[in-house]
Tab-separated table of C-alpha atoms and ligand atoms in Angstrom:
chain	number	residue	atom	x	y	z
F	14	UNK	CA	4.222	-29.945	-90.180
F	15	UNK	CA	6.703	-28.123	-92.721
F	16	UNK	CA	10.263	-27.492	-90.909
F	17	UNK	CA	9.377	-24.088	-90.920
F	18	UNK	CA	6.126	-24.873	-88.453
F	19	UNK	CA	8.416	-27.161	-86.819
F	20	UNK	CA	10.762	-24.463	-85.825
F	21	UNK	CA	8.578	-21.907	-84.716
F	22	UNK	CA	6.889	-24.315	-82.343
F	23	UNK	CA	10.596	-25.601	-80.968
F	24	UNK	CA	11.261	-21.587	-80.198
F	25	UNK	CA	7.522	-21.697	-78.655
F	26	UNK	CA	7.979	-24.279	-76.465
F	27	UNK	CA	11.390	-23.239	-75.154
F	28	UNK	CA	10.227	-19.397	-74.356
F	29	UNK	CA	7.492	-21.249	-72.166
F	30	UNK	CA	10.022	-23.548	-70.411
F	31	UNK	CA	12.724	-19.938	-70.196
F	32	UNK	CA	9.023	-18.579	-68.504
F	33	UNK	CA	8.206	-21.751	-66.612
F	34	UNK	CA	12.075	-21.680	-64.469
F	35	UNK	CA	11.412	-17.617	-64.228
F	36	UNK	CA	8.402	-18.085	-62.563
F	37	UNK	CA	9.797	-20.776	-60.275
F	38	UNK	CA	12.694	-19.035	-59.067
F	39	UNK	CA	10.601	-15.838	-58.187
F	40	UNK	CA	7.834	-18.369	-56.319
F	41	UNK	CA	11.391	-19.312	-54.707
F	42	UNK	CA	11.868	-16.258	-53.820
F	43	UNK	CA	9.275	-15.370	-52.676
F	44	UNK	CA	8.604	-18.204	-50.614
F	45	UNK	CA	12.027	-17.764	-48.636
F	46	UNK	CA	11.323	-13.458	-47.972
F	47	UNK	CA	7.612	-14.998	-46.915
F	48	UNK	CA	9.559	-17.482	-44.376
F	49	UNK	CA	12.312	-14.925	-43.362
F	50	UNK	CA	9.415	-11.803	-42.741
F	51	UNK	CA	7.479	-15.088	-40.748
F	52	UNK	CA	10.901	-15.542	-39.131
F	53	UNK	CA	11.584	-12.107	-37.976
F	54	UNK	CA	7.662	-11.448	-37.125
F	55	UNK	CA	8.242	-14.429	-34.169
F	56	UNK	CA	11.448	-12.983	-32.853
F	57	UNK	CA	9.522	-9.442	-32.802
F	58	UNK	CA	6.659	-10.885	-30.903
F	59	UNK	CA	8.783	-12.833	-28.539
F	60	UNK	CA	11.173	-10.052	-28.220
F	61	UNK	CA	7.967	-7.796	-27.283
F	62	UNK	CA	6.407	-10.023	-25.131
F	63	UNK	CA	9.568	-11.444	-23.169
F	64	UNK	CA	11.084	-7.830	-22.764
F	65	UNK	CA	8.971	-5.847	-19.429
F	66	UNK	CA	8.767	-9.164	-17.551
F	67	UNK	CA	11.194	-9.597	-14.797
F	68	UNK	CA	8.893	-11.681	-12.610
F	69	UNK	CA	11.326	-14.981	-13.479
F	70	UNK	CA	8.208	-17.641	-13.592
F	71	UNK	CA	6.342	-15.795	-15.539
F	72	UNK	CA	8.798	-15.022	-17.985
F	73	UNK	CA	10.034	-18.717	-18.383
F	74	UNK	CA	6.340	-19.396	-18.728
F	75	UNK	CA	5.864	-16.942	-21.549
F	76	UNK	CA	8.841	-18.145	-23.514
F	77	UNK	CA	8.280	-21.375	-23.215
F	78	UNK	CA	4.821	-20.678	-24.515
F	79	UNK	CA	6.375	-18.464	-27.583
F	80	UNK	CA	8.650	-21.598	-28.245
F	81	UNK	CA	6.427	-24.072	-28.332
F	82	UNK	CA	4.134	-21.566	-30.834
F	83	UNK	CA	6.725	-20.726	-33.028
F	84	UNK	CA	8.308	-24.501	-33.632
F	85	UNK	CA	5.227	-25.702	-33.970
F	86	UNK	CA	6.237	-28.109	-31.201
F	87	UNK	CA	3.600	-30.019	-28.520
F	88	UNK	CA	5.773	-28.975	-25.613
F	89	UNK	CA	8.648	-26.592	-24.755
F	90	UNK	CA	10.922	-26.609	-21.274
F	91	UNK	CA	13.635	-24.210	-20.242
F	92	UNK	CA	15.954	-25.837	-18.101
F	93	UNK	CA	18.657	-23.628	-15.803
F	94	UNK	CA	21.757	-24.131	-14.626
F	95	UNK	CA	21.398	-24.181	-10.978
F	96	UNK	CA	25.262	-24.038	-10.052
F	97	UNK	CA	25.374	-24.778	-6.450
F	98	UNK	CA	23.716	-27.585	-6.551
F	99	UNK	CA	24.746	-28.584	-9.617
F	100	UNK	CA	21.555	-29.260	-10.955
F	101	UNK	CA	19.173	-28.519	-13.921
F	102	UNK	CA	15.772	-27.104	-13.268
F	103	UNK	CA	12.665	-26.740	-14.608
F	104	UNK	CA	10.108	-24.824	-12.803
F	105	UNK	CA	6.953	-24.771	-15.556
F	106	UNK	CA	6.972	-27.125	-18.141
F	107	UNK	CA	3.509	-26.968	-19.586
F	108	UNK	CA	1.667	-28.569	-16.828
F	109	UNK	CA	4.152	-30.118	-14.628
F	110	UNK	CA	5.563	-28.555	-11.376
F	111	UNK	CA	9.327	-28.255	-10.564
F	112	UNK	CA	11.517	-30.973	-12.396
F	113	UNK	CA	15.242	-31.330	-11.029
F	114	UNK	CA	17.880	-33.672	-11.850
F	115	UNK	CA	21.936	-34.043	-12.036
F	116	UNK	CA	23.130	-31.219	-13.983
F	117	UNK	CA	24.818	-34.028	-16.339
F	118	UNK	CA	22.248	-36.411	-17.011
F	119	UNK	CA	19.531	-36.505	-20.046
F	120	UNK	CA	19.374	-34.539	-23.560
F	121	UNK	CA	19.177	-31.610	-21.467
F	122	UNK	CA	21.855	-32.010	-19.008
F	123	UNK	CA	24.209	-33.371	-22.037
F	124	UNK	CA	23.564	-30.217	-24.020
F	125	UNK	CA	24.313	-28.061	-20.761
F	126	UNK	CA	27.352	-30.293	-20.032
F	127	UNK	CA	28.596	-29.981	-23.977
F	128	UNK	CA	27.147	-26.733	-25.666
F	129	UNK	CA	26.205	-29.426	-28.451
F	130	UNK	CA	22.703	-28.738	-30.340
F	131	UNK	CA	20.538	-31.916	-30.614
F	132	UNK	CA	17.905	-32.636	-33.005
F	133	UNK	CA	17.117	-36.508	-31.954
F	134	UNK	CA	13.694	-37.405	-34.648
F	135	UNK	CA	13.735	-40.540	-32.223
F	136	UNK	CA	14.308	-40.103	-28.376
F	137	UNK	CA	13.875	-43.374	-26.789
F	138	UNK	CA	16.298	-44.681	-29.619
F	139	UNK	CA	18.453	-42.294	-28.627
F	140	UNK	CA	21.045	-43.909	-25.432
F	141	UNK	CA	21.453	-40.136	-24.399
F	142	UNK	CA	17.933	-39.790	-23.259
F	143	UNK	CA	16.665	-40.043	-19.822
F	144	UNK	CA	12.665	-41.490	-20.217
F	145	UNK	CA	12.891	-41.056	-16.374
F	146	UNK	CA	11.073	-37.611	-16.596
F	147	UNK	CA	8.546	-39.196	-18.852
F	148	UNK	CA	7.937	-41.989	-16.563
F	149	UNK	CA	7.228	-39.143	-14.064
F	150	UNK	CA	5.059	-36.994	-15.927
F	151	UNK	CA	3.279	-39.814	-18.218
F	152	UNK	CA	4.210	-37.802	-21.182
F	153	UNK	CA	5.283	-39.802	-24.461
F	154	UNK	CA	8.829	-37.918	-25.915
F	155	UNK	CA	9.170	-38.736	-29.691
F	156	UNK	CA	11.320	-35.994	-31.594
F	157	UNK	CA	13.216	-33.100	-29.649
F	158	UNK	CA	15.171	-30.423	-30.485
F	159	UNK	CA	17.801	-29.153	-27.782
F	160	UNK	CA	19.653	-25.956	-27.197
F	161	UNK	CA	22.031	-24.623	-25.274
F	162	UNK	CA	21.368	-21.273	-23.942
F	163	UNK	CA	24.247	-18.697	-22.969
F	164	UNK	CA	24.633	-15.724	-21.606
F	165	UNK	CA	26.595	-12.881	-22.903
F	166	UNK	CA	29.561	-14.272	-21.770
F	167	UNK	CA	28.967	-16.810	-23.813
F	168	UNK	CA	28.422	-18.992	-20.876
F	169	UNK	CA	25.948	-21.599	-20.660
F	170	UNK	CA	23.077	-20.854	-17.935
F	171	UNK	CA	20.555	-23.727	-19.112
F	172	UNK	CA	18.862	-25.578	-22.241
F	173	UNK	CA	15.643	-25.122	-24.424
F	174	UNK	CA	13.987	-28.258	-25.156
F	175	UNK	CA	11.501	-28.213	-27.555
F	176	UNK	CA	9.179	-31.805	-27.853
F	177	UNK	CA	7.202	-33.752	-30.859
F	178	UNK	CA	7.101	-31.369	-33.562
F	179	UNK	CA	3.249	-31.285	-34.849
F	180	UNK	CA	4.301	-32.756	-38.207
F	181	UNK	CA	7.572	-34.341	-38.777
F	182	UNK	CA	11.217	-33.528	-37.400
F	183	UNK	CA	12.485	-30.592	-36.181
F	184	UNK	CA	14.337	-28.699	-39.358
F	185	UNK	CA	17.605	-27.120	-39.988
F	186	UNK	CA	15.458	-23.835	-39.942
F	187	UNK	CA	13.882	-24.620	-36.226
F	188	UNK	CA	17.446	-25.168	-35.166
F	189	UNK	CA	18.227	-21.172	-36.713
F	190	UNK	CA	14.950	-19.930	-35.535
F	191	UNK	CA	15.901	-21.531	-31.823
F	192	UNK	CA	19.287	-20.178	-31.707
F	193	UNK	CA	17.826	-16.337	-32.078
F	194	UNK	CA	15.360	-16.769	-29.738
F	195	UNK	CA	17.699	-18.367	-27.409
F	196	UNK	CA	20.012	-15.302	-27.057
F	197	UNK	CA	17.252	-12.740	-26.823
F	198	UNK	CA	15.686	-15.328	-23.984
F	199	UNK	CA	18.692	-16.021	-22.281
F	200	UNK	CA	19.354	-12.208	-21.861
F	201	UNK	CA	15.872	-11.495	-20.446
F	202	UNK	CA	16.323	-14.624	-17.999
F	203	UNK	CA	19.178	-13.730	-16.720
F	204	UNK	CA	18.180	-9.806	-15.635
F	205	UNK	CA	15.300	-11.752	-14.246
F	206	UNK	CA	17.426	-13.667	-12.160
F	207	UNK	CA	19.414	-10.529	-11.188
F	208	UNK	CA	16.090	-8.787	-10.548
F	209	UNK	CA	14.730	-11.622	-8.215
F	210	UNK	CA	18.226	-11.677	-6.610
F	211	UNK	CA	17.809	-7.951	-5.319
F	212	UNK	CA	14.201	-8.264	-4.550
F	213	UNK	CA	15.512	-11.526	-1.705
F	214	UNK	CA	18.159	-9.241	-0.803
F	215	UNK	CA	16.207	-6.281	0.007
F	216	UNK	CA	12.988	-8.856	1.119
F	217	UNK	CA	15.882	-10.254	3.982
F	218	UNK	CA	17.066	-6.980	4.689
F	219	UNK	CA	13.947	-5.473	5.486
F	220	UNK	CA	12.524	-8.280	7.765
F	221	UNK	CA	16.044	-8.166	9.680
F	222	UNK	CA	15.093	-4.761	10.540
F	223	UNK	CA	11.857	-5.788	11.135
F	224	UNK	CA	13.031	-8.486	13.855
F	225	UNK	CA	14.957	-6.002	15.334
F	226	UNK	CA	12.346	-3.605	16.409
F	227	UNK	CA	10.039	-6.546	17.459
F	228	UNK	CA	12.921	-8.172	19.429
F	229	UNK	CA	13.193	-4.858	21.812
F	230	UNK	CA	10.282	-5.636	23.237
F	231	UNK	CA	8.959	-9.305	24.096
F	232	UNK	CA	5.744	-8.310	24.734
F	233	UNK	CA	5.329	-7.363	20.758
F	234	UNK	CA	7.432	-10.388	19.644
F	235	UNK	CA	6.417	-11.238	16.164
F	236	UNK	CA	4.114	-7.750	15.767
F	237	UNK	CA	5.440	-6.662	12.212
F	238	UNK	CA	5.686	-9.754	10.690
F	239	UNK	CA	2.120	-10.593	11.862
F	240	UNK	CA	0.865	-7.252	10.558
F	241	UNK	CA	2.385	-8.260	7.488
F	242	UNK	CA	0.873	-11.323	7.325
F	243	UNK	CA	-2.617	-9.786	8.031
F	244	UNK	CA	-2.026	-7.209	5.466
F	245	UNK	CA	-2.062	-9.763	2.808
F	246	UNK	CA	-4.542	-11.817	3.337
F	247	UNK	CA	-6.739	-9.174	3.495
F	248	UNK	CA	-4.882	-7.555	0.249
F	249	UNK	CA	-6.149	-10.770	-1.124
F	250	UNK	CA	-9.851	-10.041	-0.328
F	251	UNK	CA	-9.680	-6.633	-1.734
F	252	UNK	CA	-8.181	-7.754	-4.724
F	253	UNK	CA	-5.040	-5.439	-4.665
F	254	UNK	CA	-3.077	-5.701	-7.219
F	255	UNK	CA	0.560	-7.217	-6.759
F	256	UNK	CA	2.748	-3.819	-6.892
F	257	UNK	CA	0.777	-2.564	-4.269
F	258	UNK	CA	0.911	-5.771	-2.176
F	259	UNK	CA	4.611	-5.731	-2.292
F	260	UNK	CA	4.667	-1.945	-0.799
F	261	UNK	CA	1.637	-2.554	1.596
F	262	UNK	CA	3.786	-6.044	2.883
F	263	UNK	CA	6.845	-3.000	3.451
F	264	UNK	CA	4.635	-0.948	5.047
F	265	UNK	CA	3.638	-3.763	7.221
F	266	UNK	CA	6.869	-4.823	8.319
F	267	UNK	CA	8.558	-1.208	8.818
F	268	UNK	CA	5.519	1.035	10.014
F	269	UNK	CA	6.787	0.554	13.736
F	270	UNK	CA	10.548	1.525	12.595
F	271	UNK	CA	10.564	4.715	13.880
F	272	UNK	CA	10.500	3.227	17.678
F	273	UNK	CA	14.199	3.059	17.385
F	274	UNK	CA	14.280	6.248	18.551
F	275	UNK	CA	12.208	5.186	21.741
F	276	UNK	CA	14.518	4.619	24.820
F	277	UNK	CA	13.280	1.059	26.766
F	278	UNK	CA	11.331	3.257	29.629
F	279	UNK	CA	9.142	4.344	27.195
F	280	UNK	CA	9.188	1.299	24.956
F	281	UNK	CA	8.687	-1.440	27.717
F	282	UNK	CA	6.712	0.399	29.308
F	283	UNK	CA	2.930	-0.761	29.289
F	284	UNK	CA	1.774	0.949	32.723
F	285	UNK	CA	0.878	4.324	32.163
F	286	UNK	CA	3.069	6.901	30.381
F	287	UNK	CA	3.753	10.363	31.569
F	288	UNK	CA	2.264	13.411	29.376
F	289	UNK	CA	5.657	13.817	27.901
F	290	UNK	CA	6.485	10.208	27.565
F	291	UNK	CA	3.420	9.960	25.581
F	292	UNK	CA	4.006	12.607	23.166
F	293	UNK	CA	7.013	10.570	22.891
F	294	UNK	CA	5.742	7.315	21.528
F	295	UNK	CA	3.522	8.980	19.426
F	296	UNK	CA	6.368	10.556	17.718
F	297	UNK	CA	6.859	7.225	16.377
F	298	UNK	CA	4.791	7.346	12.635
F	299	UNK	CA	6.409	10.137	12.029
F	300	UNK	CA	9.841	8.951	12.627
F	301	UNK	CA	8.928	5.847	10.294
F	302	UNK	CA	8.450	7.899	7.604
F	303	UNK	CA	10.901	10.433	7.948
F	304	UNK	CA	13.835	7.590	8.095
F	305	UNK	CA	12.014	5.537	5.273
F	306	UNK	CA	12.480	9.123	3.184
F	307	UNK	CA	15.872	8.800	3.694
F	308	UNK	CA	16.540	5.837	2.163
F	309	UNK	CA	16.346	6.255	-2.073
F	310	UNK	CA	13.688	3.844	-2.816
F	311	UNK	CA	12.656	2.501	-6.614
F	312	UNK	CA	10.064	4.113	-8.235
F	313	UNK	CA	7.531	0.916	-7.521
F	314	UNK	CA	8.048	1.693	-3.645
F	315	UNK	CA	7.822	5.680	-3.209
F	316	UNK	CA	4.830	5.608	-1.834
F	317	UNK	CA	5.937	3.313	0.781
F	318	UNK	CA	6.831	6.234	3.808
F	319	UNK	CA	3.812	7.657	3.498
F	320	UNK	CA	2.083	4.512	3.770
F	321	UNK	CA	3.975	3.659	6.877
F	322	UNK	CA	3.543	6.488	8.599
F	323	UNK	CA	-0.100	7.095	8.730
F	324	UNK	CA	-0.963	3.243	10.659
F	325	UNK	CA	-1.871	5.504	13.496
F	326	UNK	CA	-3.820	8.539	11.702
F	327	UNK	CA	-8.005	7.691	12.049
F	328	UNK	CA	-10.773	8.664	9.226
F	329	UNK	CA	-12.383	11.187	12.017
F	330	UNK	CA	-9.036	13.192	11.372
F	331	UNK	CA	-8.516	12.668	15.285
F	332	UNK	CA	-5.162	10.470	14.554
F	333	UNK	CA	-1.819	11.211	14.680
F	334	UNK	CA	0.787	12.511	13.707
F	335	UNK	CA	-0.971	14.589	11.084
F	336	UNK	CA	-4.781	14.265	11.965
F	337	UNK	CA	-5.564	13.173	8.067
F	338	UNK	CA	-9.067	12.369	7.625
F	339	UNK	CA	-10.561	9.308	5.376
F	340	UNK	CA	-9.280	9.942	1.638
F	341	UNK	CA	-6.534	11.267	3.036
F	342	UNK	CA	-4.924	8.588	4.606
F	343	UNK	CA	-3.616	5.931	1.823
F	344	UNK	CA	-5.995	3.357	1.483
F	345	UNK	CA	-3.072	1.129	2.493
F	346	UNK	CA	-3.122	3.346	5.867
F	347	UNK	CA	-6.234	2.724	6.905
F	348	UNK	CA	-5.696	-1.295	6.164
F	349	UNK	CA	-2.761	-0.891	8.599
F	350	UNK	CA	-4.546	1.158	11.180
F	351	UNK	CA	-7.356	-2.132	11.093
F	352	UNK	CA	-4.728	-5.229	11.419
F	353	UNK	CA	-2.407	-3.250	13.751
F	354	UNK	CA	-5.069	-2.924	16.585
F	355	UNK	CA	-6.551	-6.028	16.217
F	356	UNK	CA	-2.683	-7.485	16.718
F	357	UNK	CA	-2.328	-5.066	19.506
F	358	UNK	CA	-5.224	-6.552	20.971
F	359	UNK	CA	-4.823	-9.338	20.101
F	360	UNK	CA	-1.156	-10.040	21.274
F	361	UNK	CA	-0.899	-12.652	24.225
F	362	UNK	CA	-0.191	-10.508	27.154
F	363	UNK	CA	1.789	-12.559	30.033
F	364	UNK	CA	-0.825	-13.111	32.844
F	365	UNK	CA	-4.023	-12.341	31.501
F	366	UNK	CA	-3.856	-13.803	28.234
F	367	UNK	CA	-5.650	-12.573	25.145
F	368	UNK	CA	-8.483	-9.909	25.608
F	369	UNK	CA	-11.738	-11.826	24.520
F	370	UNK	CA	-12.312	-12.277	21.208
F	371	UNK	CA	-15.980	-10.934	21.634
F	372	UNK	CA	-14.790	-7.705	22.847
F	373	UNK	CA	-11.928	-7.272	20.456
F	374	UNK	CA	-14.457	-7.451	17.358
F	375	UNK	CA	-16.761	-5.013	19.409
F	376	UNK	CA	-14.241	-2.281	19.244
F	377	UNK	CA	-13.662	-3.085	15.981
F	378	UNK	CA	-17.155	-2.397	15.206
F	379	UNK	CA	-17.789	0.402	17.514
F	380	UNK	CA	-14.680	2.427	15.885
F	381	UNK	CA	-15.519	1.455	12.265
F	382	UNK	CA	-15.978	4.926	10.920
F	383	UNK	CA	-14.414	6.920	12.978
F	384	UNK	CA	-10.790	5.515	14.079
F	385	UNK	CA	-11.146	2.554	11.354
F	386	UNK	CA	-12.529	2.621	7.911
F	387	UNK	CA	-15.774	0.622	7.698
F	388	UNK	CA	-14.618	-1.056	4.140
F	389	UNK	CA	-11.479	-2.374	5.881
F	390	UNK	CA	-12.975	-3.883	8.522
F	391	UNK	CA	-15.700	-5.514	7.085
F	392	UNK	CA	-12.680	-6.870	4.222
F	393	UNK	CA	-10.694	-7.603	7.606
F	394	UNK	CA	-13.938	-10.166	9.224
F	395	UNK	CA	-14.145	-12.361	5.707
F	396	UNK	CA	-10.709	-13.267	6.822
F	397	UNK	CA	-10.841	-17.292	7.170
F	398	UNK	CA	-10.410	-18.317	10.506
F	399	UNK	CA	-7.336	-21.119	9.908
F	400	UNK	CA	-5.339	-18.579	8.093
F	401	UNK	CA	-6.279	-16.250	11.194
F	402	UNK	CA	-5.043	-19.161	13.809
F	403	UNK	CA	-1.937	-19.701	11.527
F	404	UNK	CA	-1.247	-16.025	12.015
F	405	UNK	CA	-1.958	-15.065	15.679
F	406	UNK	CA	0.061	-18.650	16.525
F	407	UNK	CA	2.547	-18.542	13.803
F	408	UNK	CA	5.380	-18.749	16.732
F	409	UNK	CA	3.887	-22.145	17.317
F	410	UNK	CA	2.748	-23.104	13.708
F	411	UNK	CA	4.186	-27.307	14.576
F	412	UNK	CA	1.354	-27.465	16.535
F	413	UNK	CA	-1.609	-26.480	14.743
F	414	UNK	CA	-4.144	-29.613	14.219
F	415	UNK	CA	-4.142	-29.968	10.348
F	416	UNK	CA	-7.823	-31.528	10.442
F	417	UNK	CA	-8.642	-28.527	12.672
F	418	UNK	CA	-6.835	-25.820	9.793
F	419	UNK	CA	-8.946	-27.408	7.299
F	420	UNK	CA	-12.480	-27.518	8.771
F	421	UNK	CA	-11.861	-23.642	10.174
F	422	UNK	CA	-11.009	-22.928	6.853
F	423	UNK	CA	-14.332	-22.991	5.678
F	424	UNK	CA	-15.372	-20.250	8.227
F	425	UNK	CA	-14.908	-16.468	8.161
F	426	UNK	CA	-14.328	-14.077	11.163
F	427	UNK	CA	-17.707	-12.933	10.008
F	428	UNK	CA	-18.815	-16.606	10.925
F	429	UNK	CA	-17.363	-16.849	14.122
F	430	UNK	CA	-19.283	-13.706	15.120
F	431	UNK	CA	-22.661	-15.199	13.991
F	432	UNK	CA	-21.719	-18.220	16.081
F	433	UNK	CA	-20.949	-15.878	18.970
F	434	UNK	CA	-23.831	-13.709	19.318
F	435	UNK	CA	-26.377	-16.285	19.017
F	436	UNK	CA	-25.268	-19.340	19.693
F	437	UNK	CA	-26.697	-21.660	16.844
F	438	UNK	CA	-25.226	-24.799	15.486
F	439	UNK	CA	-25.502	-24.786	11.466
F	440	UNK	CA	-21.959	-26.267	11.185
F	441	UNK	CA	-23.307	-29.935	10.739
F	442	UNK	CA	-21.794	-30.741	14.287
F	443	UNK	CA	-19.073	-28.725	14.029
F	444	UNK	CA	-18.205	-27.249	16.941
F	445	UNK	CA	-16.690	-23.764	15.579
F	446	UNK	CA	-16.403	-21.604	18.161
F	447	UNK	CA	-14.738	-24.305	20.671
F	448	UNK	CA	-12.175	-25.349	17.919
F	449	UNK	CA	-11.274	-21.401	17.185
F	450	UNK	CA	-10.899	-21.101	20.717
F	451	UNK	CA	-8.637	-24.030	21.524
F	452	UNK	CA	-6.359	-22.124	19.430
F	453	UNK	CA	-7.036	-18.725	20.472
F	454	UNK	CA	-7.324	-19.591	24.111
F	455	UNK	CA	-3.960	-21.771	23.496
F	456	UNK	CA	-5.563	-24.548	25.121
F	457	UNK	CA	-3.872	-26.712	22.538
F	458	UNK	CA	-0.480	-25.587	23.844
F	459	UNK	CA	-1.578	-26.340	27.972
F	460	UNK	CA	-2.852	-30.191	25.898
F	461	UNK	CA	0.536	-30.335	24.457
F	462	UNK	CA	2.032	-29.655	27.712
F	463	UNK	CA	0.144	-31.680	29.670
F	464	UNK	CA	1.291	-34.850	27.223
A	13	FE2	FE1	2.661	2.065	15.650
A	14	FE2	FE1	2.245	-1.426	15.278
C-alpha cells in the first residue's frame, strides 16, 4: 500500500468511527425519549384510571395493581397511616386480607416513621425487615422498593411497597417513576378518605333519624332498619346496581320520616282511627318527601324523595298519596311497598304474636298485581330463609343457632312455601319448616328462657 492508499484509508476508517459514535448517541437518544414517552404513558394511565374512583378499596386495589404493572414488580402494597391507633394498614395486598402492625415496625413502618426511600436488593439480609408478615402470608420477600407517600402538606399518610422485581433490582429509574405516581396516588387516596368520611357521617346521621321515628313507637321498634335490611337483600337478587342500592337503603330507612308530624294518638294508636285521624296518617308519604326535598341532596341521591314517598302508592293506582299506577311508581317504590307490608305483618305484636306465616305470603300473593308488583314479590320469596330469620330477629341476633343459619340458608321463602302447602320431606331429613318456625314462632327465645 503506497502512503498515499495508506492515507485515504486512515481518513476512511475515521469518518466510519465519527459515523459509528453519531449513530450511538442518537440510538441514545432515542432510547431515553422511548423510556421517558413509556414513563409518562404509565403516569397517564394511572392518572386516568385512579382519578373517578372514590370508593377507597377499590382505588387502593387499582393502584396497587398499576404499581405492580408499571415496576414490573411480583407484588405491590399501600400501607396507611392509621393515626389513632397508631398503626399501618393494609387492606388488599394482592391476595391477602387486612394486614396491621405498629406504625414503627418493618420497611414499611421505618419509611413512614423516617420519610427515607428504600431500595433493599436483599430483604431478609436487611435487620430493618420484619419477615413476620411473610411468615403470615407464606410469601417469599427478596428485593423491595419502599416509598413514602405524602400528602400535599407534605405529610406522610402511608408507604408504597413494591416486592421482587421480575428481573433484577429495583433501579434508580423505578425509584423516579414511584415518586410520581406516589403524589398523584396519595392525592386520590386521600379525597377517598375524605369521601368515605362524609358518606359514615351522613350513613350515622341518617340511621339516628331513623331510630328516632322507630323509637316513638315500640310496637314498630326496629321497622326502618329492617326495611332496609330487606331492601337489600332483595336489591341483591335483582341485581341493582350499587348507586341505586345506596339511595334505595335511604329510602328504606327514611320513607316513614314524615310521621314526625303524627301526634302519639294517632301514632300509637293501633285500634281503629277516626275518618280524620286516618287522613292523617296517610299524610305521612307525602310529608317524607316533602321534608327529604328540603334537604339539598348530591346529585347520586335526588331521586331519593320521590322514592320515599311512594312506599304506600299501589300498581292499581288505588295508593296514596298520589294514586300512581305501575311505571309510575319508581321501581324502588314498589320494592318498598313489598318489604314494608310484609314487616308490618310481620312485626311481633305483644299478645298475639306474629300473624301466620301462611297467611302473610297469601296476601302477598293475592295483592301481587294490584297493591304489589308481581316482579317484586316473586324477587322478594327467593329471599334465603337465614338471612330472613337474621332480619325479622335481628334485635336478638346472639341467639340465632349458627348450624340452624347455615342449613336454612340453603332454602328460599319460595321453599318454605312448597314445604307448606304440601307437606313433603325432600330436605334429606331436614326438618325446614319446624327449624324456620322455631325462629319465627320465637320458640328459641321461650328455650332460652326456660334454661
Ligand atoms: Fe309508611
Ligand atoms: Fe313503613
Amino acid at each position: 500500500m503506497t502512503v498515499r492508499e495508506r492515507n485515504n484509508a486512515e481518513q476512511l476508517a475515521a469518518r466510519d468511527c465519527d459515523n459509528c459514535t453519531e449513530t450511538r448517541i442518537i440510538t441514545d437518544e432515542l432510547k431515553h425519549y422511548q423510556e421517558e414517552h413509556e414513563r409518562l404513558c404509565v403516569l397517564l394511565n394511572i392518572t386516568r384510571e385512579i382519578s373517578t374512583e372514590l370508593q377507597l378499596d377499590r382505588l387502593l386495589f387499582v393502584i396497587m395493581d398499576e404499581v405492580k404493572n408499571a415496576l414490573h414488580a411480583d407484588r405491590c402494597s399501600v400501607f396507611l397511616l392509621d393515626e389513632e391507633k397508631n398503626e399501618l394498614w393494609s387492606k388488599v395486598a394482592h391476595g391477602e386480607s387486612e394486614i396491621r402492625f405498629a406504625s414503627h415496625l418493618g420497611i414499611a413502618g421505618h419509611v413512614a416513621t423516617t420519610g427515607e426511600i428504600l431500595n433493599i436488593p436483599d430483604a431478609y439480609a436487611d435487620s430493618r425487615f420484619n419477615p413476620e408478615i411473610d411468615r403470615q402470608t407464606g410469601y417469599k420477600t427478596q428485593n423491595m422498593l419502599t416509598f413514602p407517600m405524602r400528602n400535599r402538606l407534605n405529610e406522610i399518610i402511608g408507604a408504597f411497597q413494591v416486592l421482587n422485581k421480575k428481573e433484577g433490582s429495583f433501579t434508580r429509574d423505578d425509584e423516579e417513576l414511584l415518586n410520581a405516581i406516589s403524589t398523584i396516588a396519595a392525592t386520590q387516596i386521600e379525597n377517598a378518605q375524605l369521601y368515605e368520611q362524609l358518606q359514615n357521617t351522613l350513613n350515622s346521621f341518617i340511621e339516628t333519624l331513623a331510630s328516632t321515628i322507630d323509637a316513638r313507637d315500640p310496637l314498630t321498634a326496629g321497622h326502618s332498619k329492617r326495611i332496609a335490611l330487606y331492601s337489600n337483600e332483595v336489591a341483591k337478587i335483582i341485581h341493582l346496581n350499587e348507586p341505586r342500592k345506596k339511595v334505595l337503603r335511604f329510602a328504606a330507612l327514611l320513607h316513614d320520616y314524615g310521621k314526625v308530624s303524627l301526634s302519639d294518638a294517632i301514632l300509637k294508636n293501633h285500634k281503629k282511627l277516626t275518618e280524620k285521624q286516618y287522613s292523617q296518617m296517610r299524610s305521612h308519604p307525602a310529608i317524607t318527601r316533602a321534608i327529604l326535598e328540603k334537604i339539598q341532596l348530591s346529585k347520586e341521591l335526588k331521586d331519593l324523595p320521590f322514592i320515599a314517598g311512594t312506599h304506600h302508592e299501589k300498581v292499581d293506582g288505588t295508593g296514596y298519596p298520589e294514586g300512581l299506577k305501575l311505571e309510575q311508581i319508581p321501581a324502588e317504590g314498589r320494592l318498598l311497598a313489598v318489604v314494608d307490608a310484609f314487616d308490618a305483618m310481620t312485626s311481633n305484636r305483644y299478645y298475639t304474636g306474629r300473624m301466620s306465616f301462611e297467611k302473610v305470603i297469601r296476601i302477598l300473593e293475592q295483592d301481587s298485581g294490584t297493591h304489589f308488583d308481581p316482579a317484586f314479590v316473586k324477587a322478594f320469596k327467593k329471599l334465603r330463609l337465614d338471612k330472613l330469620v337474621e332480619i325479622l330477629e335481628n334485635e336478638s341476633a346472639e341467639w340465632l343457632d349458627k348450624t340452624d343459619l347455615s342449613k336454612l340458608s340453603q332454602y328460599t321463602i319460595d321453599d318454605l312455601i312448597f314445604e307448606l302447602r304440601f307437606d313433603t320431606t325432600r330436605n334429606n331429613g331436614f326438618k325446614l319448616v319446624d327449624t324456620f318456625k322455631k325462629y319465627y314462632q320465637q320458640e328459641y327465645l321461650k328455650q332460652k328462657e326456660r334454661g
